[in-house]
Structures are given as structure tokens and as C-alpha cells.
Amino acid sequence: MSRFVLLSPSGDFDQKLRDAVAHGLRGSVQTIASDILPAGPAELFALLNQEQPEVLIIGPDVPYEEALRFAKVFDVQLPGLSLVLVSDVEPAALLHAMRAGIRDILSPQADAAEIRVLLERACQSFATRHRSPETQAEQNGNGLVIGVFSPKGGVGKTTLATNIAIGLGQIAPMSVVIVDLDLQFGDVASGLYLNPEHTVTDAVTPAAAQDSLVLKAFLTVHPAGIYALCAPPNPVDADHITPDQVSHLIEQLAQEFQYVVIDTAPGMPEIGLAAMEHCTDVVWVSAMDVPSLRGLRSGLEVLRQLDIMPESRHVVLNMADAKSGLNVADVESTIGAPVDVSVPRSRAVALSTNRGIPVLQESKKDPAVKSLRQLVERFNPAWRTQTQRKLHRRVVI
């Protein structure tokens, strides 16, 4: 049985799709080379001589209105099918496509890596809709929301956030989204070498707030198997985004993804505090210098007074350097909290940041890479379960 079915007269895209599937995806492709689509599922399956595939791809050269008509029929009769439209539709048409039953949209110019990522996502969506009720019930809880914060700028916060997202993507492919809430001067896009078509501005519009399918259409796919929601390119746009909108956005994403990683602006702006209230985990980042450490201590004290500190806290000492005149004991004494992970200063990390390729994406051998993997592992369900058992044994003893 073919896992993927392409409906398109385009031989070029047919070959591109087959190449993408052959180099990284399980299953095969069957093509119906026509711009006239079947009237409904029965006619399609008769042409295929098989039962329902997982992903149905409406390729280029199929008229847009014909594609929407086809999608509406299948959304009513086979709502579990993953329908992908290959088209350069205008942003204004996205909402109509999603409401017609299109699950995802792919550019005809997409390369093999982008095609593989999107098809993997479509297959996972298909699998989710076909889980047994018992399995679905077990997975109805919201995902982890991991906020990365620092009272001071210049401590490598975005570098840590992007590496956390990439590392989690290796644990849970296509189940991670990173959100840039440094709305005026965010660097997640450059840190991941992305040029997003849509940003947080689009994600908080009424259409996206009311429909998670529309929201997911505004996410940018990264080749490492994660999603990104980047900051608006114009700092002025940040003035039109409210804390309530951000709170709703985080709630939506936590219902759709296993991990939501949030990069925030330095300090404690209102948007950051609104995000923190929805975090299950907070990563506090400090460099190994006295101003950063004092800023972190003051920030922690303020949050304790406001009583909005999440229980699961992870203190990261970034760019740690023995030549700075401070050691970990000095750091812990200054901030009044233990350091959970110490990431040494590294040329490899600095180079990867400048290139827009997180160091965890390349599997380099470097002491900083080892520390970053330790940090990512703290959000792995297996690690958390093991830690809880250890704590339980201590209490029992």
C-alpha cells in the first residue's frame, strides 16, 4: 500500500517528491497525473486500487478552486486523512484552505529536506487522529512550556534557547516549537538561519487565536525537525501585542506540542511575566560576571515576592571561564541558588551562533556540547521520572 498519494500532472514535482521520500521516509508514492481531481473517496480508491493512504498531496498545476472543492469533500467523508496542498497561495487564502480541510501547505519550490519534514509532520498528524481512545486519553495533557530568562542581556540566552529546542527536537521530532518573545529585538530567526514568512504578529490575530490549524500554518519549519515562531521584523509591531494575547498563544501551543520553548527579552517586561505564568519550567541564564549574577539574584527575589516562580527551575551558568576570577561556589553564594548546569566558554558555540546553526545540530565534540546535552536531558521524560523516583526514595528513607 502506498503511504503517500500525489494528485498532479507535474512530472518535475512528482520526481522531487519521490526523491524526498526515498531518502528518509518509510513508504512509497503513487501518482495520479491529472489536474482533474476525483469526485470523492470511492472514485479515488478505485483509481488507486487500495484503501486509504496516510497523506494525500494535491500537487502544483491543480487549480486552486478545484483543490478546495476536493478538500471539502474529503474533510467531510474522511476527516482523518492528512491533506497537503502544494501551492504559492497568498497569506489571505490560508484561512480558506485550512477551513476547507487542508492540513498543511507546501511551496512548489521546497527542497527535499523541507518536503521530508512536512510529510513527517503529516504522517504524525494522521497517526494522532487514528490512535485508540485509550491512547488518546493518556496523551491529552499539555506539553512542557520551557521559558528561558535572564535579567541581563548578552549572556547567551537565545543561544541556549535555540540549542534546547534543537536538542528536544532530537528527542521528539516535529513535537517542539520555539517562540521568540523578545518582540522588539529577537534573534531566534538569525540563530536558526530562518527567513520566516510569518511571525508572532500573525499568530495572535483573531483567526489564529480561534483556530489552531490556522496558527500552525503561521509556524516556520526548521530542517532539524522543529517549528519556530519568530519575532516581528519591525520593533514597532511589538507595541500591538498584548500580554493576554501572548498568554492565549502559549496555551494554544502547549495543547499542540510536546515542548514549547520560549526565548524572552532581557529583564522582566510585562510580556515576559505573562509568559512565565504559563511555564512549567524556567531556565535562568547568567554569565560568569558580577553584574549578571547580581541581576539574577535581584530577579529571583522579585519573582519570589510576586509568587510566580515555577517550581521546576534550572540555573545555567553560561560562558563559564575559570580565568574570570570566580568559581561555581562564588556564583551559588551570590545568587542564593545552586547551579544546575555550567556551560564552558567555547569557540565552537560562538562560531555556530554566528553561522545560524546551533551546535547541537552538528554533533560536535566539545565540552560545551556535553553541558548543553545535559541541560536538554533535564526535560526528557525519562530523566524527570528517574529524578522523581530518587527524590521519593530519599523521602521514604
C-alpha atoms as one frame of an Amber mdcrd trajectory, in Angstrom:
protein
   0.000   0.000   0.000   1.291   3.478  -0.897   1.675   5.718   2.129   1.665
   8.894   0.007  -0.577   9.700  -2.951   0.168  12.622  -5.261  -2.530  14.192
  -7.428  -0.764  16.332 -10.008   0.193  16.432 -13.689   3.594  17.902 -12.769
   6.304  15.351 -13.568   9.002  17.560 -12.049   7.304  17.726  -8.658   6.500
  14.010  -8.816  10.216  13.241  -9.126  11.126  15.697  -6.379   8.578  14.092
  -4.051   9.802  10.572  -4.786  13.412  11.603  -4.146  12.453  13.157  -0.803
  10.516  10.073   0.313  13.249   7.673  -0.817  15.892   9.436   1.277  14.441
   9.495   4.747  10.823   8.347   4.880   9.233   4.942   5.136   6.697   4.141
   2.429   6.123   4.729  -1.262   4.427   7.237  -3.549   1.608   6.608  -6.012
   0.741   9.339  -8.504  -2.445  10.227 -10.375  -1.165  12.502 -13.152  -4.186
  14.711 -13.753  -5.349  18.238 -12.909  -8.949  16.960 -12.668  -9.421  15.508
  -9.202 -11.689  12.553  -8.326 -15.220  13.370  -7.198 -14.781  11.655  -3.844
 -13.038   8.916  -1.835 -14.718   5.994  -3.648 -13.556   7.198  -7.062 -10.044
   7.893  -5.743  -9.641   4.472  -4.141 -10.886   2.810  -7.337  -8.107   4.571
  -9.250  -5.537   3.603  -6.621  -6.719   0.037  -6.168  -6.007   0.356  -2.446
  -7.548   1.570   0.777  -6.926   4.942   2.424  -3.333   6.269   2.274  -1.906
   8.371   5.125  -1.117  11.542   3.196  -2.848  12.912   0.102  -0.826  15.581
  -1.706  -2.542  17.930  -4.137   0.357  18.976  -6.302   1.092  22.036  -8.412
  -0.812  22.737 -11.617  -4.105  21.772  -9.964  -6.486  24.776  -9.995  -6.844
  26.283  -6.516 -10.653  26.245  -6.516 -10.636  22.592  -7.636  -8.273  21.753
  -4.774 -10.578  23.430  -2.227 -13.611  21.606  -3.608 -11.788  18.303  -3.339
 -10.568  19.069   0.208 -14.067  19.924   1.447 -15.440  16.594   0.227 -12.652
  14.595   1.874 -12.781  16.602   5.101 -16.436  15.576   5.492 -16.112  11.937
   4.398 -12.559  11.156   5.615 -11.614  13.739   8.265  -8.673  11.631   9.447
  -6.777  11.939   6.176  -3.806  14.339   6.017  -4.308  16.649   3.036  -1.334
  18.690   1.815  -1.643  21.428  -0.809   1.389  22.328  -2.941   0.801  25.944
  -3.898   2.099  29.502  -3.608  -1.156  30.768  -2.124  -1.428  34.296  -0.786
  -1.490  34.666   3.035  -5.102  35.835   2.818  -6.068  32.494   1.255  -4.520
  30.376   4.013  -7.575  30.573   6.264  -9.889  29.407   3.457  -7.578  26.479
   2.697  -7.407  25.384   6.321 -11.174  25.613   6.760 -11.655  23.550   3.615
  -9.717  20.709   5.234  -6.152  21.334   4.029  -3.838  20.285   6.857  -0.654
  21.872   5.529   0.670  23.923   2.609   3.970  23.340   0.829   5.709  25.659
  -1.597   6.380  24.158  -5.051   9.945  25.445  -4.650  10.528  23.495  -1.395
  13.689  21.409  -1.292  13.909  17.735  -0.326  14.582  18.482   3.369  11.515
  20.721   3.651   9.355  18.134   1.906  10.520  15.368   4.253   9.850  17.492
   7.341   6.345  18.392   6.191   5.458  14.815   5.208   6.728  13.502   8.537
   4.505  16.036  10.258   1.543  14.964   8.117   2.135  11.298   8.990   2.313
  12.102  12.685  -0.929  14.062  12.386  -2.533  11.050  10.701  -1.265   8.738
  13.447  -2.596  11.084  16.142  -6.088  11.098  14.659  -6.088   7.291  14.424
  -4.970   6.492  17.957  -7.220   4.361  20.100  -9.372   6.261  22.629  -7.263
   4.826  25.475  -4.005   6.050  23.975  -5.502   9.434  23.109  -6.702   9.872
  26.682  -3.213   9.217  28.012  -1.764  11.999  25.826  -4.329  14.739  26.339
  -2.154  16.611  28.843  -0.448  19.801  27.763   3.209  19.852  26.806   6.079
  21.299  28.801   6.494  25.060  28.486  10.161  25.932  28.967  10.926  29.618
  29.385  14.493  30.895  29.046  15.010  34.076  31.080  17.766  36.439  32.141
  17.589  39.838  33.846  20.648  40.940  31.832  21.269  40.851  28.096  24.356
  39.481  26.408  24.516  36.245  28.398  23.784  33.859  25.509  20.110  33.356
  26.312  18.992  32.918  22.695  21.889  30.544  22.002  20.726  28.355  24.890
  17.062  28.552  23.828  17.773  27.520  20.237  20.023  24.661  21.336  17.398
  23.455  23.819  14.823  23.403  21.016  17.158  21.577  18.631  18.112  19.037
  21.320  14.477  18.396  22.224  13.696  18.001  18.535  16.096  15.054  18.511
  14.138  13.502  21.390  10.677  14.326  19.999  10.819  15.149  16.256   8.128
  17.532  14.997   6.827  17.968  18.554   8.817  21.075  19.500   8.145  24.760
  18.830  10.371  27.674  19.843   8.729  31.077  20.308  10.664  34.350  20.232
   9.041  36.695  22.754  11.838  39.233  22.576   9.367  41.037  20.356  11.462
  44.117  19.604  14.938  42.692  19.079  14.561  38.911  18.977  17.314  36.822
  17.390  15.739  33.364  17.108  15.364  33.766  13.345  19.067  34.527  12.871
  20.051  31.932  15.479  18.300  29.273  13.382  19.155  30.826   9.995  15.496
  31.302   9.123  13.726  33.850   6.974  10.149  33.422   8.211   7.132  34.470
   6.181   5.017  34.762   9.349   5.783  35.919  12.892   4.211  36.303  16.325
   2.193  39.188  14.894   0.302  36.750  12.663  -0.010  34.143  15.415  -2.008
  36.436  17.720  -4.554  37.554  15.119  -8.182  36.606  15.828  -8.158  33.951
  13.091  -5.151  32.166  14.624  -6.405  32.599  18.186  -9.678  30.894  17.290
  -8.288  28.060  15.167  -5.115  26.115  15.975  -4.928  24.869  12.381  -4.560
  28.471  11.251  -1.993  29.096  13.990   0.123  26.136  12.864   0.099  27.490
   9.318   1.995  30.511  10.638   4.830  28.435  12.109   8.141  28.144  10.271
   9.558  24.654   9.759  13.246  24.187  10.577  15.232  21.443   8.783  16.157
  19.879  12.145  12.542  18.838  12.699  11.254  21.647  14.919   8.973  24.634
  14.424   9.735  28.283  15.084   7.570  31.320  15.707   9.868  34.290  15.284
   9.679  37.895  16.461   8.289  40.540  14.085  10.919  42.190  11.870   9.732
  45.679  12.802  10.170  46.562  16.522   7.129  48.846  16.288   4.906  45.800
  15.767   5.683  44.685  19.316   3.576  47.550  20.678   0.440  45.945  19.259
   0.916  42.575  21.017  -0.610  42.319  24.488   0.193  40.038  27.450  -3.281
  38.479  27.161  -2.623  37.568  23.534   0.714  36.003  24.496  -0.917  34.009
  27.289  -3.520  32.605  24.906  -0.850  31.836  22.307   1.195  29.803  24.794
  -1.884  27.902  25.925  -2.700  27.032  22.303   0.814  25.833  21.529   1.028
  23.767  24.722  -2.062  21.867  23.589  -0.472  21.099  20.207   3.181  20.376
  21.053   5.081  18.214  23.488   7.579  21.033  24.102   7.163  24.798  23.841
  10.480  26.657  24.261  10.177  30.399  24.901  13.014  32.851  24.405  12.276
  36.097  26.250  13.553  39.646  26.289  16.166  40.576  28.916  14.791  41.883
  32.165  11.216  41.375  33.311   8.911  43.058  30.805   5.166  42.552  31.092
   5.147  40.120  28.149   7.850  38.026  29.841   5.978  37.893  33.147   2.802
  36.838  31.334   4.751  34.037  29.664   6.327  32.944  32.938   2.920  32.348
  34.483   2.367  29.588  31.897   5.813  27.999  32.165   6.207  24.540  33.637
   9.991  25.067  33.650  12.177  28.149  33.797  15.802  28.224  32.688  17.658
  31.079  34.373  20.771  32.127  32.496  23.719  34.085  33.844  27.209  34.789
  32.602  30.195  34.485  34.917  30.455  38.156  35.858  29.307  40.086  38.903
  26.705  42.352  37.186  24.958  39.344  35.635  24.954  37.435  38.901  23.625
  40.359  40.913  20.930  40.929  38.310  19.877  37.281  38.545  19.780  37.407
  42.344  17.587  40.529  42.270  15.326  38.970  39.644  14.827  35.794  41.652
  13.994  37.813  44.774  11.395  39.882  42.897   9.721  36.771  41.492   9.588
  35.142  44.922   7.819  38.235  46.216   5.374  38.149  43.290   4.868  34.413
  43.883   5.018  33.499  40.189   8.166  31.379  40.265   7.569  27.978  38.585
   8.542  25.040  40.785  10.806  23.472  38.165  13.801  25.798  37.949  17.102
  25.265  36.142  20.006  27.661  36.739  22.542  27.718  33.915  25.941  29.353
  34.193  26.810  30.208  30.603  30.234  31.016  29.151  31.831  29.727  32.349
  35.539  30.549  32.478  37.983  29.675  35.241  40.010  32.768  34.307  37.173
  35.115  35.265  38.221  35.181  38.913  35.009  33.477  40.041  34.123  29.836
  40.600  30.823  27.980  40.840  30.780  28.285  44.635  31.050  32.085  44.307
  28.202  32.085  41.826  25.913  29.991  44.039  26.705  32.176  47.045  25.887
  35.343  45.110  22.583  34.231  43.608  21.469  32.179  46.604  20.645  29.119
  44.484  22.533  26.075  43.180  23.894  25.997  39.636  22.347  23.069  37.748
  24.375  23.218  34.535  27.634  25.005  33.779  28.354  25.609  30.084  32.036
  26.438  29.482  33.109  29.208  27.137  33.520  27.677  23.693  34.717  28.832
  20.284  32.535  26.140  18.703  29.393  27.621  20.262  30.356  31.156  19.243
  31.009  30.038  15.663  27.737  28.101  15.469  25.812  31.141  16.713  27.337
  33.347  14.030  26.528  30.758  11.368  22.934  30.302  12.498  23.427  26.561
  13.034  23.025  25.565  16.711  25.943  23.495  17.910  23.674  20.591  18.921
  22.555  20.329  15.315  26.035  19.297  14.176  27.062  16.721  16.836  30.405
  18.371  17.513  32.739  17.075  20.217  33.181  19.953  22.630  32.858  20.364
  26.424  30.101  22.941  25.875  28.154  20.464  23.742  28.257  17.929  26.580
  26.871  20.520  29.008  24.140  21.577  26.604  23.043  17.963  26.199  22.888
  17.668  29.998  20.595  20.678  30.031  18.340  19.238  27.316  18.214  15.910
  29.112  16.599  17.603  32.120  13.420  17.935  30.029  13.461  14.326  28.833
  10.537  12.435  30.428  12.872   9.548  31.260  15.204  11.845  33.231  12.345
  13.530  35.055  10.825  10.194  36.048  14.178   8.944  37.311  14.732  12.131
  39.326  11.283  11.894  40.908  12.000   8.293  41.928  15.279   9.323  43.552
  13.534  12.068  45.493  10.814   9.636  46.545  13.411   7.135  47.808  15.079
   9.870  49.864  11.764  10.789  51.462  10.947   7.161  52.239  14.363   6.571
  53.779
